[in-house]
CSV table of C-alpha atoms in Angstrom, one decimal:
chain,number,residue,atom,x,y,z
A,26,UNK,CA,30.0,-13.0,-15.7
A,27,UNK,CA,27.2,-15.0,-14.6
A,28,UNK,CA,24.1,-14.5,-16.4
A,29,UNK,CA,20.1,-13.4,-14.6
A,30,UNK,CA,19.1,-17.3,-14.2
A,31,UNK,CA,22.2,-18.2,-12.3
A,32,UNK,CA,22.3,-15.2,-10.0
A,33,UNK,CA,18.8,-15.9,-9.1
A,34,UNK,CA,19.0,-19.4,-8.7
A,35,UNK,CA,21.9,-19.4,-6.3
A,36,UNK,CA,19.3,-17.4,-3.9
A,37,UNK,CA,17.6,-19.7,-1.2
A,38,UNK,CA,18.0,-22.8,-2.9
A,39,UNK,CA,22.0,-22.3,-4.4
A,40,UNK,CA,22.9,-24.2,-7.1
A,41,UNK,CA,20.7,-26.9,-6.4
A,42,UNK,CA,17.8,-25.4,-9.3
A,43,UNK,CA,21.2,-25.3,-11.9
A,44,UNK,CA,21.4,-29.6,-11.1
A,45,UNK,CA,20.0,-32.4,-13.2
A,46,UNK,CA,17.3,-34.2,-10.8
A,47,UNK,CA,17.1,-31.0,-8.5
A,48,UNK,CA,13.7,-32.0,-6.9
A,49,UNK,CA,15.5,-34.8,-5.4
A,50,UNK,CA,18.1,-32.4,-4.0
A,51,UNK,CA,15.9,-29.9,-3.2
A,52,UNK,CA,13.8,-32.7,-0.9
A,53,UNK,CA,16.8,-33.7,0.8
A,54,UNK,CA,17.5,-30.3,1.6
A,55,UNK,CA,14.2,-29.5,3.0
A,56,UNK,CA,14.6,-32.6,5.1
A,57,UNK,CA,18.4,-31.0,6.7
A,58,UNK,CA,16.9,-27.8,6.8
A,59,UNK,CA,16.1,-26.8,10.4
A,60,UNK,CA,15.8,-23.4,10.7
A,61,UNK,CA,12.2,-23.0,10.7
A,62,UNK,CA,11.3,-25.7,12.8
A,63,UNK,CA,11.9,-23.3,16.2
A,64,UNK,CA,9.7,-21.0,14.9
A,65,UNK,CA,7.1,-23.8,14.0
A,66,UNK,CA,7.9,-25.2,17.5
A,67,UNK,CA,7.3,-21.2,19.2
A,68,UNK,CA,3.9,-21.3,17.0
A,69,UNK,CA,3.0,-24.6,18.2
A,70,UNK,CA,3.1,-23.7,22.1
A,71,UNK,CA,1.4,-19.7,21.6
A,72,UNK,CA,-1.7,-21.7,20.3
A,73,UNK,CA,-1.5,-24.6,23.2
A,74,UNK,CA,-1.0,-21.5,25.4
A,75,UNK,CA,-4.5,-19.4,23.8
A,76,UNK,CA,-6.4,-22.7,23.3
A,77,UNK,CA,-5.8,-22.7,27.5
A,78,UNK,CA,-6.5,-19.2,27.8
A,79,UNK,CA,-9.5,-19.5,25.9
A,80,UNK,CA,-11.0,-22.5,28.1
A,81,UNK,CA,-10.2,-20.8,31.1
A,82,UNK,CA,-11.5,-17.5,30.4
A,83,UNK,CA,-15.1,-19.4,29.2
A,84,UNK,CA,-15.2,-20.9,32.4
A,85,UNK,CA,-14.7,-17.7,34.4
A,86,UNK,CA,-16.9,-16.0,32.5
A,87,UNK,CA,-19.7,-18.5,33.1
A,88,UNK,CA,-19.0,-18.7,36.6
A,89,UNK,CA,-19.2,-14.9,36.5
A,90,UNK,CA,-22.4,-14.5,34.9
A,91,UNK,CA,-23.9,-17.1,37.5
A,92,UNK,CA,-22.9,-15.3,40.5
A,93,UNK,CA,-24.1,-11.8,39.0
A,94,UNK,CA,-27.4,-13.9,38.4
A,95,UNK,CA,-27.4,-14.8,41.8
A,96,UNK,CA,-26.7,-11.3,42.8
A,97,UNK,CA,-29.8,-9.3,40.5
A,98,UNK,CA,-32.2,-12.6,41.9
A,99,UNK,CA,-31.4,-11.9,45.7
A,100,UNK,CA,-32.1,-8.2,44.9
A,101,UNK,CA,-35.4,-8.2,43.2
A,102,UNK,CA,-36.7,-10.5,46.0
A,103,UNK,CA,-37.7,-8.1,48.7
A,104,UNK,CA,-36.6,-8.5,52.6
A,105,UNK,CA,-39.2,-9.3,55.3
């Protein structure tokens, strides 16, 4: 029967916490690992995508206010 320290150490990480010199295991496991880098790669793009959003939406919305400017100005003038 395997005792608490073992069951939890072959979690995430397997028996590389139960090895002499783990750490360096551990790094070169990290390095193979590529299952978060999609998600890291999805994050990456969303906030290219908002940063975009963002600039374009601050330019409309400036481009907005001037033309309802424009609009109030040409009103309070009166016509001859």
């Amino acid at each position: 029967m395997a005792s608490a320290a073992t069951a939890d150490a072959k979690g995430f990480f397997g028996p590389l916490m139960l090895v002499e010199g783990y750490s360096m295991r551990l790094f070169r496991f990290l390095l193979k690992d590529n299952s978060g880098a999609t998600a890291v790669e999805y994050g990456l793009i969303i906030a290219i995508i908002s940063l975009s959003m963002i600039a374009g939406f601050t330019t409309f919305a400036d481009a907005l206010t001037n033309t309802f400017e424009t609009i109030s100005k040409s009103m309070d003038e009166p016509v001859p």
